[in-house]
Coordinates of C-alpha atoms in Angstrom, one line a residue:
Chain L
M8 CA 88.8 120.4 97.0
K9 CA 92.2 118.6 96.7
L10 CA 92.2 115.2 95.1
Y11 CA 95.1 112.9 96.1
F12 CA 95.6 110.2 93.5
D13 CA 98.0 108.0 91.5
F14 CA 97.2 107.0 87.9
F15 CA 98.5 103.5 88.7
S16 CA 95.5 103.1 91.1
Q17 CA 92.3 102.0 89.3
P18 CA 89.9 103.9 91.6
S19 CA 92.1 106.9 91.4
R20 CA 91.8 106.9 87.6
A21 CA 88.0 106.4 87.8
L22 CA 87.5 109.2 90.3
Y23 CA 89.7 111.6 88.3
I24 CA 87.8 110.9 85.1
F25 CA 84.4 111.2 86.8
L26 CA 85.3 114.6 88.3
K27 CA 86.8 116.0 85.1
I28 CA 83.9 114.9 82.9
N29 CA 81.4 116.4 85.3
K30 CA 83.4 119.6 85.5
I31 CA 83.7 119.3 89.3
P32 CA 86.6 121.6 90.2
F33 CA 89.5 120.1 92.1
E34 CA 93.2 120.6 92.7
P35 CA 95.1 117.5 91.5
C36 CA 97.7 116.3 94.1
P37 CA 99.6 113.3 92.7
V38 CA 100.9 110.7 95.1
A39 CA 103.8 108.4 94.0
L40 CA 102.7 105.0 95.2
Q41 CA 105.8 103.5 93.6
K42 CA 108.0 105.5 96.0
G43 CA 105.9 104.4 99.0
E44 CA 105.0 108.0 99.9
H45 CA 101.6 106.8 101.2
L46 CA 103.2 104.4 103.7
T47 CA 104.9 106.8 106.0
K48 CA 103.6 107.7 109.5
E49 CA 103.6 111.4 108.6
F50 CA 101.4 110.7 105.5
K51 CA 98.8 108.8 107.6
E52 CA 98.8 111.4 110.4
K53 CA 98.6 114.5 108.1
L54 CA 96.8 113.3 105.0
T55 CA 94.8 110.2 105.4
R56 CA 94.4 107.7 108.3
F57 CA 94.1 104.8 105.8
G58 CA 97.3 105.3 103.9
K59 CA 95.7 104.6 100.5
V60 CA 94.7 106.6 97.4
P61 CA 92.4 108.2 96.3
F62 CA 91.2 110.5 99.0
I63 CA 90.2 114.2 99.2
H64 CA 90.6 117.1 101.4
D65 CA 87.7 119.6 101.1
G66 CA 88.7 122.3 103.4
D67 CA 89.1 120.6 106.8
F68 CA 87.0 117.6 105.6
K69 CA 89.0 114.5 104.8
L70 CA 87.3 111.7 103.0
A71 CA 88.6 108.3 101.7
E72 CA 87.0 105.6 99.5
S73 CA 86.5 106.5 95.8
V74 CA 82.8 105.5 95.7
A75 CA 82.0 107.6 98.8
I76 CA 83.8 110.5 97.2
V77 CA 81.8 110.2 94.0
R78 CA 78.6 110.5 96.0
Y79 CA 79.9 113.3 98.2
A80 CA 81.0 115.3 95.1
A81 CA 77.7 114.6 93.3
R82 CA 75.6 115.7 96.3
K83 CA 77.7 118.7 97.1
H84 CA 77.5 120.0 93.5
D85 CA 73.9 119.0 93.1
L86 CA 74.9 116.9 90.1
D87 CA 72.2 115.4 87.9
S88 CA 74.0 114.0 84.9
K89 CA 73.8 110.6 83.2
W90 CA 77.1 109.9 85.0
Y91 CA 75.4 109.8 88.4
P92 CA 71.7 110.4 87.8
K93 CA 69.4 111.7 90.5
E94 CA 66.4 109.7 89.5
L95 CA 65.7 107.1 92.2
R96 CA 65.9 103.8 90.3
Q97 CA 68.6 104.9 87.9
Q98 CA 70.9 106.0 90.7
A99 CA 70.2 102.7 92.5
R100 CA 71.3 100.7 89.4
V101 CA 74.5 102.7 89.4
D102 CA 75.0 102.1 93.1
E103 CA 74.3 98.4 92.6
Y104 CA 77.3 98.0 90.4
L105 CA 79.5 100.2 92.5
E106 CA 78.8 98.1 95.5
W107 CA 79.1 94.8 93.6
Q108 CA 82.4 95.6 92.0
H109 CA 84.4 95.7 95.3
N110 CA 84.4 91.9 95.8
N111 CA 84.2 91.1 92.1
T112 CA 85.8 93.2 89.3
R113 CA 88.0 95.1 91.7
T114 CA 89.2 92.2 93.7
F115 CA 89.8 89.8 90.8
C116 CA 91.5 92.3 88.4
A117 CA 93.6 93.8 91.2
L118 CA 94.8 90.5 92.7
Y119 CA 95.8 89.1 89.4
F120 CA 97.7 92.2 88.5
Q121 CA 99.4 92.4 91.9
K122 CA 100.4 88.8 92.2
K123 CA 101.4 88.2 88.6
W124 CA 103.1 91.5 87.9
L125 CA 103.5 93.9 90.8
V126 CA 104.9 91.6 93.5
P127 CA 107.4 89.9 91.2
M128 CA 108.5 93.3 90.0
L129 CA 109.0 94.7 93.5
T130 CA 110.4 91.6 95.2
G131 CA 111.4 89.1 92.5
E132 CA 109.1 86.6 94.0
Q133 CA 106.9 84.7 91.6
P134 CA 103.5 83.3 92.6
S135 CA 103.2 79.5 92.5
P136 CA 101.6 78.0 89.4
D137 CA 98.6 76.8 91.5
R138 CA 98.1 80.3 93.0
L139 CA 98.3 81.9 89.5
K140 CA 95.9 79.4 88.1
N141 CA 93.4 80.2 90.8
L142 CA 93.8 83.9 90.4
E143 CA 93.2 83.5 86.7
K144 CA 90.2 81.3 87.3
N145 CA 88.6 84.0 89.5
L146 CA 89.4 86.7 87.0
V147 CA 87.9 84.8 84.1
Q148 CA 84.7 84.0 86.1
G149 CA 84.4 87.7 87.1
L150 CA 84.8 88.9 83.6
N151 CA 82.4 86.3 82.3
E152 CA 79.8 87.7 84.8
I153 CA 80.3 91.1 83.3
E154 CA 79.9 89.7 79.8
N155 CA 76.9 87.3 80.5
V156 CA 75.1 88.9 83.4
W157 CA 75.7 92.7 83.6
L158 CA 75.8 93.3 79.9
A159 CA 73.4 90.6 78.9
N160 CA 70.4 92.9 78.5
S161 CA 71.7 96.4 78.5
P162 CA 74.5 98.2 76.7
Y163 CA 76.0 99.7 79.9
L164 CA 76.6 98.3 83.4
A165 CA 73.7 100.3 84.9
G166 CA 71.2 100.2 82.0
D167 CA 70.7 102.1 78.8
Q168 CA 73.0 105.1 79.6
I169 CA 76.7 105.3 80.3
S170 CA 77.4 106.1 84.0
V171 CA 80.2 106.3 86.6
A172 CA 79.6 102.5 87.0
D173 CA 81.1 102.0 83.5
I174 CA 84.1 104.3 84.3
F175 CA 84.9 102.2 87.5
G176 CA 84.4 98.9 85.6
A177 CA 86.6 99.9 82.7
C178 CA 89.4 101.3 84.9
E179 CA 89.6 97.9 86.7
I180 CA 89.5 95.9 83.6
E181 CA 92.4 97.8 82.0
Q182 CA 94.7 96.9 84.9
P183 CA 95.4 93.2 84.2
R184 CA 96.6 94.2 80.7
I185 CA 99.8 95.3 82.4
A186 CA 100.3 91.7 83.4
G187 CA 99.6 90.5 79.8
F188 CA 95.9 89.6 80.3
D189 CA 93.5 91.1 77.8
A190 CA 89.9 90.9 79.2
A191 CA 88.4 91.9 75.8
E192 CA 89.8 88.8 74.1
G193 CA 87.1 86.2 73.5
R194 CA 84.4 88.4 75.0
P195 CA 82.7 90.3 72.2
V196 CA 80.1 92.0 74.4
L197 CA 82.7 93.2 77.0
S198 CA 85.0 94.2 74.2
A199 CA 82.4 96.4 72.4
W200 CA 81.3 97.9 75.7
L201 CA 84.9 98.8 76.7
E202 CA 85.5 100.5 73.3
K203 CA 82.3 102.5 73.8
V204 CA 83.4 103.6 77.3
R205 CA 86.9 104.6 76.2
K206 CA 85.3 106.6 73.3
E207 CA 82.6 108.3 75.3
T208 CA 84.9 109.3 78.1
G209 CA 87.1 110.9 75.6
P210 CA 90.5 112.5 76.1
V211 CA 90.4 112.5 79.9
Y212 CA 90.2 108.7 79.8
E213 CA 93.2 108.6 77.6
E214 CA 95.0 111.1 79.8
A215 CA 94.4 108.9 82.9
H216 CA 95.7 105.8 81.1
V217 CA 98.9 107.1 79.4
S218 CA 101.2 105.6 82.1
L219 CA 99.3 102.3 82.1
N220 CA 99.4 102.0 78.3
K221 CA 103.2 102.5 78.3
L222 CA 103.5 99.5 80.7
V223 CA 101.2 97.4 78.6
Q224 CA 103.4 98.2 75.6
K225 CA 106.5 97.2 77.5
T226 CA 104.9 93.9 78.6
K227 CA 104.0 93.1 75.0
E228 CA 107.5 93.8 73.8
Q229 CA 109.0 91.6 76.5
A230 CA 106.5 88.8 75.6
S231 CA 107.4 89.0 71.8
K232 CA 111.1 89.0 72.6
A233 CA 110.7 85.9 74.8
K234 CA 109.1 84.1 71.8
Chain B
M30 CA 58.7 96.1 98.9
K31 CA 59.7 92.5 99.3
L32 CA 63.0 91.8 101.2
Y33 CA 64.6 88.5 100.4
F34 CA 67.1 87.5 103.1
D35 CA 68.5 84.9 105.3
F36 CA 69.6 85.6 108.9
F37 CA 72.7 83.6 108.4
S38 CA 73.9 86.2 105.9
Q39 CA 75.6 89.2 107.5
P40 CA 74.4 91.9 105.1
S41 CA 70.9 90.4 105.3
R42 CA 70.8 90.9 109.0
A43 CA 72.2 94.4 108.7
L44 CA 69.6 95.4 106.1
Y45 CA 66.7 93.9 108.0
I46 CA 67.7 95.7 111.2
F47 CA 68.2 99.0 109.3
L48 CA 64.7 98.8 107.6
K49 CA 62.9 97.8 110.8
I50 CA 64.6 100.5 113.0
N51 CA 63.7 103.1 110.5
K52 CA 60.1 101.8 110.1
I53 CA 60.5 101.3 106.4
P54 CA 57.7 98.9 105.6
F55 CA 58.6 95.6 103.8
E56 CA 57.3 92.1 103.3
P57 CA 59.9 89.6 104.7
C58 CA 60.7 86.8 102.3
P59 CA 63.1 84.4 104.0
V60 CA 65.4 82.4 101.7
A61 CA 67.0 79.2 103.0
L62 CA 70.7 79.4 101.9
Q63 CA 71.4 76.1 103.7
K64 CA 69.0 74.3 101.3
G65 CA 70.7 76.0 98.3
E66 CA 67.5 77.6 97.2
H67 CA 69.4 80.6 95.8
L68 CA 71.5 78.4 93.5
T69 CA 68.8 77.1 91.1
K70 CA 68.4 78.4 87.5
E71 CA 64.8 79.3 88.3
F72 CA 65.8 81.4 91.3
K73 CA 68.2 83.4 89.2
E74 CA 65.8 83.8 86.3
K75 CA 62.8 84.8 88.4
L76 CA 64.2 86.4 91.5
T77 CA 67.7 87.8 91.2
R78 CA 70.3 87.5 88.4
F79 CA 73.1 87.3 91.0
G80 CA 71.9 84.3 93.1
K81 CA 72.7 86.0 96.4
V82 CA 70.9 87.5 99.3
P83 CA 69.8 90.1 100.3
F84 CA 67.9 91.6 97.5
I85 CA 64.5 93.4 97.0
H86 CA 61.6 93.5 94.7
D87 CA 59.9 96.9 94.8
G88 CA 57.0 96.4 92.3
D89 CA 58.8 95.5 89.1
F90 CA 62.1 96.9 90.3
K91 CA 64.7 94.3 91.4
L92 CA 67.7 95.5 93.3
A93 CA 70.7 93.6 94.8
E94 CA 73.6 94.7 97.0
S95 CA 72.7 95.6 100.6
V96 CA 74.4 99.0 100.6
A97 CA 72.7 100.0 97.4
I98 CA 69.4 98.9 99.0
V99 CA 70.0 101.0 102.1
R100 CA 70.5 104.1 99.9
Y101 CA 67.5 103.3 97.7
A102 CA 65.2 102.8 100.7
A103 CA 66.5 106.0 102.4
R104 CA 66.0 108.1 99.3
K105 CA 62.6 106.6 98.4
H106 CA 61.3 107.3 101.9
D107 CA 63.1 110.6 102.2
L108 CA 64.8 109.3 105.3
D109 CA 66.7 111.7 107.5
S110 CA 67.6 109.8 110.7
K111 CA 70.9 109.4 112.5
W112 CA 71.0 105.9 110.9
Y113 CA 71.5 107.4 107.5
P114 CA 71.8 111.2 107.8
K115 CA 71.0 113.6 105.0
E116 CA 73.6 116.2 106.0
L117 CA 76.4 116.1 103.4
R118 CA 79.4 115.4 105.5
Q119 CA 77.7 113.0 107.9
Q120 CA 76.3 110.9 105.1
A121 CA 79.7 110.9 103.4
R122 CA 81.3 109.5 106.7
V123 CA 78.7 106.7 106.8
D124 CA 79.3 106.0 103.1
E125 CA 83.1 105.9 103.7
Y126 CA 82.7 103.0 106.1
L127 CA 80.1 101.2 104.0
E128 CA 82.5 101.3 101.0
W129 CA 85.6 100.4 103.1
Q130 CA 84.1 97.4 104.7
H131 CA 83.6 95.4 101.5
N132 CA 87.3 94.5 101.3
N133 CA 88.0 94.7 105.0
T134 CA 85.6 93.7 107.8
R135 CA 83.3 91.9 105.3
T136 CA 86.0 90.0 103.5
F137 CA 88.0 89.0 106.6
C138 CA 85.2 88.0 108.9
A139 CA 83.3 86.1 106.1
L140 CA 86.4 84.2 104.8
Y141 CA 87.4 83.1 108.3
F142 CA 83.9 81.9 109.0
Q143 CA 83.5 80.2 105.7
K144 CA 86.9 78.4 105.6
K145 CA 87.0 77.5 109.2
W146 CA 83.4 76.5 109.9
L147 CA 81.1 76.5 106.9
V148 CA 83.2 74.6 104.3
P149 CA 84.2 71.9 106.8
M150 CA 80.6 71.6 108.0
L151 CA 79.3 71.2 104.4
T152 CA 82.1 69.1 102.9
G153 CA 84.2 67.7 105.8
E154 CA 87.2 69.4 104.2
Q155 CA 89.4 71.3 106.7
P156 CA 91.6 74.2 105.7
S157 CA 95.3 73.7 105.8
P158 CA 97.0 75.1 109.0
D159 CA 98.8 77.6 106.8
R160 CA 95.7 78.8 105.2
L161 CA 93.9 79.1 108.5
K162 CA 96.8 81.0 110.0
N163 CA 96.7 83.4 107.1
L164 CA 92.9 83.9 107.4
E165 CA 93.3 84.6 111.1
K166 CA 96.1 87.1 110.5
N167 CA 94.0 89.1 108.1
L168 CA 91.0 88.9 110.5
V169 CA 93.1 90.2 113.4
Q170 CA 94.6 93.0 111.3
G171 CA 91.2 94.1 110.1
L172 CA 89.7 94.1 113.6
N173 CA 92.7 96.0 114.9
E174 CA 92.0 98.6 112.3
I175 CA 88.5 99.0 113.6
E176 CA 89.9 99.2 117.2
N177 CA 92.8 101.6 116.4
V178 CA 91.8 103.6 113.4
W179 CA 88.0 103.7 113.0
L180 CA 87.2 103.9 116.7
A181 CA 90.3 105.8 117.7
N182 CA 88.7 109.3 117.9
S183 CA 85.0 108.7 117.8
P184 CA 82.6 106.5 119.7
Y185 CA 80.9 105.1 116.5
L186 CA 82.3 104.1 113.1
A187 CA 81.0 107.2 111.3
G188 CA 81.5 109.8 114.1
D189 CA 79.6 110.9 117.2
Q190 CA 76.3 109.2 116.3
I191 CA 75.4 105.6 115.7
S192 CA 74.5 104.9 112.1
V193 CA 73.9 102.1 109.6
A194 CA 77.7 101.8 109.3
D195 CA 77.7 100.4 112.9
I196 CA 74.9 98.0 112.1
F197 CA 76.9 96.6 109.1
G198 CA 80.1 96.5 111.1
A199 CA 78.6 94.7 114.0
C200 CA 76.7 92.1 111.9
E201 CA 80.0 91.1 110.2
I202 CA 81.9 91.0 113.5
E203 CA 79.3 88.6 115.0
Q204 CA 79.9 86.0 112.3
P205 CA 83.3 84.5 113.2
R206 CA 81.9 83.8 116.7
I207 CA 80.2 80.8 115.1
A208 CA 83.7 79.6 114.3
G209 CA 84.8 80.2 117.9
F210 CA 86.5 83.5 117.3
D211 CA 85.5 86.4 119.6
A212 CA 86.5 89.7 118.1
A213 CA 85.8 91.6 121.4
E214 CA 88.5 89.6 123.3
G215 CA 91.5 91.8 123.9
R216 CA 90.0 94.8 122.1
P217 CA 88.4 96.9 124.8
V218 CA 87.4 99.7 122.4
L219 CA 85.7 97.4 119.9
S220 CA 84.1 95.5 122.8
A221 CA 82.5 98.5 124.3
W222 CA 81.4 99.7 120.9
L223 CA 79.8 96.4 120.0
E224 CA 77.9 96.4 123.3
K225 CA 76.6 99.9 122.6
V226 CA 75.5 98.9 119.1
R227 CA 73.7 95.7 120.3
K228 CA 71.9 97.8 123.0
E229 CA 71.0 100.8 120.8
T230 CA 69.6 98.6 118.0
G231 CA 67.4 96.8 120.6
P232 CA 65.1 93.8 120.2
V233 CA 65.4 93.8 116.4
Y234 CA 69.2 93.2 116.6
E235 CA 68.5 90.3 119.0
E236 CA 65.8 88.9 116.7
A237 CA 68.2 88.9 113.7
H238 CA 70.8 87.1 115.7
V239 CA 68.8 84.4 117.4
S240 CA 69.9 81.6 115.0
L241 CA 73.5 82.8 115.0
N242 CA 73.7 82.9 118.8
K243 CA 72.4 79.3 118.9
L244 CA 75.3 78.2 116.7
V245 CA 77.7 80.2 118.8
Q246 CA 76.4 78.3 121.9
K247 CA 76.8 75.0 120.1
T248 CA 80.4 75.8 119.1
K249 CA 81.2 76.7 122.7
E250 CA 79.7 73.5 124.0
Q251 CA 81.7 71.4 121.5
A252 CA 84.9 73.2 122.5
S253 CA 84.3 72.6 126.2
K254 CA 83.5 68.9 125.5
A255 CA 86.8 68.6 123.5
K256 CA 88.8 69.9 126.5

């Protein structure tokens, strides 16, 4: 199985970490989003009809969508780990978060990052103050829902055990840090959870976040210079 | 299993149709979104922490997120139908669409419907022409991707057989009709597909769309009066 990914893509990181931790073998095929490799006609024709990462090729089978790939890999390898449990209700809890996140954590963290940092970096165009205020409002609401609803009665997003839901959640929440927004600040529950996820996913989590953390450092340095 | 739903909600309709077609027994519990029933503190405390439909109660197990519920019901009842096939690659194809749709079909159809029809109806506030133009652009792009990518080489969204992916897709694509936007217009492939889905899901599809079709009719009458 070939995994096409870029560590700047949140679901790419999550999928990479999930596969590594569960010892599901794959050949890593990095794609340089920054170079626009994924936007060419050839890329779409030969590699993936959607022009996005992550995706896999498993022999002649091409599959996109990170969450669909998690499930495909788990079923193919008959996985039964805490990361994606087979037990009916436990798996449904993990699925519940993985479905919810698309229009919540994923959307809010990604939009804030894109409009505040990525688009200005690529085009020089800044978002209007109103637009930015709105994006931050949505981001704050979404993060508060993680703090006050998802983590209200359980230590992890899908219950008492860490799972792939936490990996996906954490990888999204890391992203706005590049744009100078720290989700952990003022959210003690989320903060403690994020630390646990980073720790329990070990060196592979760090590996997937090396490039991101360099950018976070750069943003911090620029902010302190501007003071 | 109790299903809480409202036929004005796209995923509610899709889930209802899926369960009925597959003869998965449930007790229907309608929720009146228009009355704001789902927004009370009591509703969130007793019924669902998210305050959205659809969701289920299966004994003491509460589960939200339509796609997670599809999978839970399929696994619980050991379902192996064309609607959600067990075969590894076929199921992954269905999953691929169900994951993709969240930030595509679902987002674009729902936002257009909400901003052009629902919000003005509830508050009297119209979207700005720029905002509306942008929403329509996204909707058109999304629908064109259904026409030109998803249905380019296969008669259904997940391949040669109809599946729950088509039910979810169709239920979303029906929604903007309330706001006077017909997705089938100018899209012969999508149009033929939509007709097939309506036909192959039979009377239960019609049942779930009775209220919607009344609103579509009303919008048409208002438009012809305005001419």
